[in-house]
Amino acid sequence: MNTYDRRNKIIDLVNQNGSVMVADLSSSFDVSEVTIRSDLGLLEQKGALTRFHGGAAKRDASPADQVALPQDEMVLEERYLQASDPKKRIAQAAAGLVKPGDTVILDSGSTTMLLAEELVKSGDITVITNNLPAAFVLSENPDITLVVCGGTLRHKTRSLHGNITEYALQGIVANLMFVGADGLDAATGITTFNEGYSISGIMAAAAQRVVVVTDSTKFGRRGYNLVLPIEKIDTIITDKDIRDEALQALRQTSAELMLV
């Protein structure tokens, strides 16, 4: 059962039973509890259900209908489970650039995680990533060749970084590299306030085409760490809410601009 079918089945079970438990769903679908929690988080964002510790319920279910569980139940970081409609459109547009036979490098981030949700529906592609939540999603499609870079875990983003990660990318040649952005402007490029950004430059150097996937709220922000200069960016996919000033500045660069 693919990701799309499994999530539809989860919605059916919630509607039929009123509530479902993560452990039960994990056993029924023969996938990890991490995968089920990711499913429930995305379904909650779409308004299909309401999550509680260890499970989920119908949105109109009363608290009495929900099963009480210990309050220390661990869940994936919400950053990866939430995405607005613009991010979803951006991910869909990005997936449209990927052709059968392509090798794709996927950087960390919430929008690239959503892109993984789109790519898992495909087949006959190779995906190289340091993004652990994305790797969990992509691992469910046996027709995708998945390469997960090793390295040191950065807990905030659930991604791998460091010398081991960089070494894993030596000799790699990819058709596309997808990267998110904490901040982006036409004069500088992608910047961040976070550590662990050097891997993005190595990924970009291995790809024939570098594609930035970011929502319009990131334009105008500027961190003190330069991730990728604007000259290294081939395509930018963002939403139509981008401010006119930022839009006009980007049109003066060599990067292709896709508005969704």
Short mmCIF file of C-alpha atoms in Angstrom, two decimals:
data_model
loop_
_atom_site.label_atom_id
_atom_site.label_comp_id
_atom_site.label_asym_id
_atom_site.label_seq_id
_atom_site.Cartn_x
_atom_site.Cartn_y
_atom_site.Cartn_z
CA MET A 1 0.00 0.00 0.00
CA ASN A 2 1.43 3.38 -0.98
CA THR A 3 1.42 6.51 1.16
CA TYR A 4 -1.64 8.02 -0.52
CA ASP A 5 -3.76 4.88 -0.07
CA ARG A 6 -2.63 4.40 3.53
CA ARG A 7 -3.63 7.92 4.52
CA ASN A 8 -7.04 7.56 2.89
CA LYS A 9 -7.52 4.33 4.83
CA ILE A 10 -6.55 6.09 8.07
CA ILE A 11 -9.23 8.71 7.41
CA ASP A 12 -11.77 5.93 6.84
CA LEU A 13 -10.78 4.23 10.12
CA VAL A 14 -11.03 7.47 12.07
CA ASN A 15 -14.47 8.20 10.66
CA GLN A 16 -15.68 4.65 11.33
CA ASN A 17 -14.26 4.22 14.85
CA GLY A 18 -14.11 7.76 16.18
CA SER A 19 -10.44 7.41 17.15
CA VAL A 20 -7.35 5.37 16.26
CA MET A 21 -4.08 4.58 18.04
CA VAL A 22 -0.60 5.00 16.57
CA ALA A 23 0.52 1.55 17.73
CA ASP A 24 -2.52 -0.14 16.17
CA LEU A 25 -2.06 1.66 12.85
CA SER A 26 1.64 0.82 12.81
CA SER A 27 0.83 -2.87 13.25
CA SER A 28 -2.03 -2.87 10.74
CA PHE A 29 -0.07 -1.16 7.95
CA ASP A 30 3.30 -2.75 8.81
CA VAL A 31 5.08 0.61 8.96
CA SER A 32 6.92 2.34 11.79
CA GLU A 33 5.20 4.48 14.40
CA VAL A 34 7.31 7.40 13.15
CA THR A 35 5.68 7.01 9.73
CA ILE A 36 2.19 6.87 11.26
CA ARG A 37 2.82 10.00 13.33
CA SER A 38 3.94 11.77 10.17
CA ASP A 39 0.74 10.62 8.43
CA LEU A 40 -1.43 11.87 11.29
CA GLY A 41 0.36 15.21 11.44
CA LEU A 42 -0.19 15.90 7.76
CA LEU A 43 -3.81 14.72 7.90
CA GLU A 44 -4.42 17.02 10.87
CA GLN A 45 -2.97 19.92 8.90
CA LYS A 46 -5.42 19.15 6.10
CA GLY A 47 -8.31 19.18 8.59
CA ALA A 48 -9.10 15.46 8.28
CA LEU A 49 -8.65 14.62 11.97
CA THR A 50 -7.41 15.86 15.36
CA ARG A 51 -4.30 14.41 16.97
CA PHE A 52 -3.89 13.53 20.62
CA HIS A 53 -1.05 11.81 22.46
CA GLY A 54 -0.64 8.40 20.86
CA GLY A 55 -3.43 8.64 18.32
CA ALA A 56 -6.02 10.69 16.50
CA ALA A 57 -9.77 11.29 16.55
CA LYS A 58 -12.52 12.74 14.40
CA ARG A 59 -12.48 16.52 14.45
CA ASP A 60 -15.92 16.60 16.05
CA ALA A 61 -15.08 13.97 18.66
CA SER A 62 -15.39 15.07 22.27
CA PRO A 63 -12.45 14.75 24.67
CA ALA A 64 -14.29 11.91 26.42
CA ASP A 65 -14.12 9.88 23.20
CA GLN A 66 -10.34 10.16 23.09
CA VAL A 67 -8.07 7.66 24.82
CA ALA A 68 -6.00 9.08 27.66
CA LEU A 69 -2.28 8.33 27.35
CA PRO A 70 0.92 9.40 29.13
CA GLN A 71 1.78 13.02 28.46
CA ASP A 72 5.39 12.29 27.53
CA GLU A 73 4.52 10.56 24.24
CA MET A 74 7.14 11.67 21.70
CA VAL A 75 6.19 13.01 18.27
CA LEU A 76 8.19 14.28 15.30
CA GLU A 77 9.07 17.94 15.36
CA GLU A 78 6.03 19.93 14.26
CA ARG A 79 8.11 21.90 11.78
CA TYR A 80 8.06 18.89 9.49
CA LEU A 81 4.41 18.08 9.98
CA GLN A 82 2.92 21.44 9.13
CA ALA A 83 2.70 23.11 5.76
CA SER A 84 0.50 25.84 4.41
CA ASP A 85 -1.19 25.62 1.03
CA PRO A 86 1.57 27.67 -0.68
CA LYS A 87 4.20 25.17 0.43
CA LYS A 88 2.11 22.32 -0.92
CA ARG A 89 1.78 24.04 -4.30
CA ILE A 90 5.51 24.72 -4.35
CA ALA A 91 6.25 21.05 -3.65
CA GLN A 92 3.90 19.92 -6.41
CA ALA A 93 5.52 22.28 -8.92
CA ALA A 94 8.97 21.09 -7.91
CA ALA A 95 7.98 17.44 -8.34
CA GLY A 96 6.88 18.30 -11.86
CA LEU A 97 10.49 19.06 -12.75
CA VAL A 98 11.61 15.51 -11.96
CA LYS A 99 11.63 13.04 -14.86
CA PRO A 100 11.97 9.24 -14.83
CA GLY A 101 15.61 8.27 -14.59
CA ASP A 102 16.64 11.49 -12.81
CA THR A 103 18.96 11.62 -9.83
CA VAL A 104 17.74 14.14 -7.27
CA ILE A 105 19.49 15.62 -4.23
CA LEU A 106 17.10 16.66 -1.48
CA ASP A 107 18.31 19.02 1.26
CA SER A 108 16.73 19.34 4.71
CA GLY A 109 13.69 21.49 5.48
CA SER A 110 9.91 21.47 5.76
CA THR A 111 9.25 22.28 2.09
CA THR A 112 11.66 19.61 0.87
CA MET A 113 9.84 17.21 3.21
CA LEU A 114 6.61 18.04 1.37
CA LEU A 115 8.45 17.49 -1.90
CA ALA A 116 9.31 13.99 -0.71
CA GLU A 117 5.57 13.43 -0.19
CA GLU A 118 5.09 14.20 -3.88
CA LEU A 119 8.12 12.25 -5.14
CA VAL A 120 7.08 9.07 -3.33
CA LYS A 121 4.23 8.79 -5.82
CA SER A 122 6.80 8.50 -8.62
CA GLY A 123 9.14 5.72 -9.63
CA ASP A 124 12.36 5.11 -11.52
CA ILE A 125 14.23 7.95 -9.81
CA THR A 126 17.19 8.13 -7.45
CA VAL A 127 16.99 10.41 -4.41
CA ILE A 128 20.04 11.35 -2.33
CA THR A 129 19.22 13.08 0.93
CA ASN A 130 20.37 14.01 4.42
CA ASN A 131 16.74 14.71 5.39
CA LEU A 132 15.65 11.86 7.69
CA PRO A 133 11.88 12.54 7.67
CA ALA A 134 11.99 12.70 3.87
CA ALA A 135 13.94 9.45 3.76
CA PHE A 136 11.26 7.71 5.89
CA VAL A 137 8.61 8.78 3.40
CA LEU A 138 10.60 7.87 0.30
CA SER A 139 11.57 4.47 1.71
CA GLU A 140 8.01 3.25 1.20
CA ASN A 141 8.34 3.19 -2.59
CA PRO A 142 10.56 0.28 -3.72
CA ASP A 143 10.78 1.81 -7.20
CA ILE A 144 12.81 4.73 -5.80
CA THR A 145 16.53 4.22 -5.29
CA LEU A 146 17.13 5.96 -1.97
CA VAL A 147 20.59 7.03 -0.81
CA VAL A 148 20.77 8.41 2.74
CA CYS A 149 23.92 10.34 3.59
CA GLY A 150 25.52 9.44 6.90
CA GLY A 151 26.74 12.03 9.36
CA THR A 152 25.94 13.76 12.62
CA LEU A 153 22.29 14.37 13.44
CA ARG A 154 21.13 17.96 13.81
CA HIS A 155 18.11 17.47 16.06
CA LYS A 156 16.37 20.74 15.22
CA THR A 157 15.98 19.80 11.55
CA ARG A 158 16.24 15.99 11.81
CA SER A 159 19.01 16.13 9.21
CA LEU A 160 22.57 14.82 8.89
CA HIS A 161 25.64 17.03 8.60
CA GLY A 162 29.40 17.05 9.04
CA ASN A 163 32.43 15.46 7.42
CA ILE A 164 30.82 12.07 6.90
CA THR A 165 27.86 13.64 5.10
CA GLU A 166 30.13 15.71 2.89
CA TYR A 167 32.31 12.69 2.10
CA ALA A 168 29.23 10.72 1.00
CA LEU A 169 28.59 13.31 -1.73
CA GLN A 170 32.03 13.08 -3.31
CA GLY A 171 31.83 11.94 -6.93
CA ILE A 172 28.05 12.36 -7.09
CA VAL A 173 26.47 13.82 -10.24
CA ALA A 174 22.76 14.70 -9.99
CA ASN A 175 20.24 16.21 -12.38
CA LEU A 176 18.52 18.34 -9.73
CA MET A 177 19.16 19.62 -6.23
CA PHE A 178 16.25 21.00 -4.19
CA VAL A 179 17.00 23.34 -1.31
CA GLY A 180 14.81 25.36 1.05
CA ALA A 181 15.66 28.76 2.52
CA ASP A 182 15.53 30.49 5.88
CA GLY A 183 16.13 33.77 4.07
CA LEU A 184 16.47 34.72 0.43
CA ASP A 185 17.13 37.97 -1.42
CA ALA A 186 18.23 38.84 -4.94
CA ALA A 187 21.43 40.57 -3.89
CA THR A 188 22.85 37.83 -1.66
CA GLY A 189 21.10 34.51 -2.22
CA ILE A 190 20.19 32.02 0.51
CA THR A 191 21.25 32.87 4.06
CA THR A 192 20.65 31.40 7.51
CA PHE A 193 21.31 32.02 11.18
CA ASN A 194 21.74 28.28 11.79
CA GLU A 195 24.76 25.99 11.76
CA GLY A 196 25.13 23.00 9.44
CA TYR A 197 24.66 25.02 6.27
CA SER A 198 27.89 24.04 4.46
CA ILE A 199 26.37 20.80 3.16
CA SER A 200 24.02 22.77 0.89
CA GLY A 201 26.93 24.18 -1.10
CA ILE A 202 28.41 20.72 -1.61
CA MET A 203 25.04 19.39 -2.73
CA ALA A 204 24.64 22.28 -5.17
CA ALA A 205 28.08 21.66 -6.66
CA ALA A 206 27.06 18.06 -7.42
CA ALA A 207 23.88 19.04 -9.30
CA GLN A 208 23.33 20.24 -12.84
CA ARG A 209 20.38 22.39 -11.76
CA VAL A 210 19.81 23.97 -8.34
CA VAL A 211 16.18 24.65 -7.45
CA VAL A 212 15.12 26.72 -4.43
CA VAL A 213 11.73 25.82 -2.95
CA THR A 214 10.53 28.47 -0.50
CA ASP A 215 7.39 30.37 0.38
CA SER A 216 7.20 34.13 -0.09
CA THR A 217 7.60 34.93 3.63
CA LYS A 218 11.32 34.12 3.38
CA PHE A 219 12.15 36.95 0.95
CA GLY A 220 13.88 39.92 2.51
CA ARG A 221 15.20 37.93 5.47
CA ARG A 222 18.97 37.81 5.71
CA GLY A 223 21.03 35.70 8.10
CA TYR A 224 24.74 36.07 8.69
CA ASN A 225 25.70 32.69 7.16
CA LEU A 226 25.72 32.49 3.36
CA VAL A 227 24.28 29.16 2.22
CA LEU A 228 24.24 29.69 -1.55
CA PRO A 229 25.00 32.86 -3.53
CA ILE A 230 22.37 33.92 -6.03
CA GLU A 231 24.72 33.00 -8.90
CA LYS A 232 24.55 29.32 -7.90
CA ILE A 233 20.75 29.22 -8.09
CA ASP A 234 19.13 28.18 -11.37
CA THR A 235 15.43 28.17 -10.45
CA ILE A 236 13.30 29.61 -7.64
CA ILE A 237 9.83 28.23 -6.97
CA THR A 238 7.68 30.34 -4.67
CA ASP A 239 4.09 31.48 -4.21
CA LYS A 240 2.29 34.42 -5.79
CA ASP A 241 2.14 36.36 -2.51
CA ILE A 242 5.72 37.50 -2.97
CA ARG A 243 6.09 41.27 -2.56
CA ASP A 244 6.43 43.22 -5.79
CA GLU A 245 9.75 44.73 -4.71
CA ALA A 246 11.28 41.28 -4.15
CA LEU A 247 9.75 39.98 -7.37
CA GLN A 248 11.22 42.75 -9.50
CA ALA A 249 14.64 42.28 -7.91
CA LEU A 250 14.61 38.55 -8.62
CA ARG A 251 13.69 39.17 -12.24
CA GLN A 252 16.94 41.07 -12.59
CA THR A 253 18.93 37.95 -11.71
CA SER A 254 19.74 34.97 -13.94
CA ALA A 255 17.53 32.62 -11.91
CA GLU A 256 14.36 31.28 -13.49
CA LEU A 257 11.32 32.24 -11.41
CA MET A 258 8.26 30.02 -11.05
CA LEU A 259 5.22 31.42 -9.22
CA VAL A 260 2.52 29.01 -8.03
#
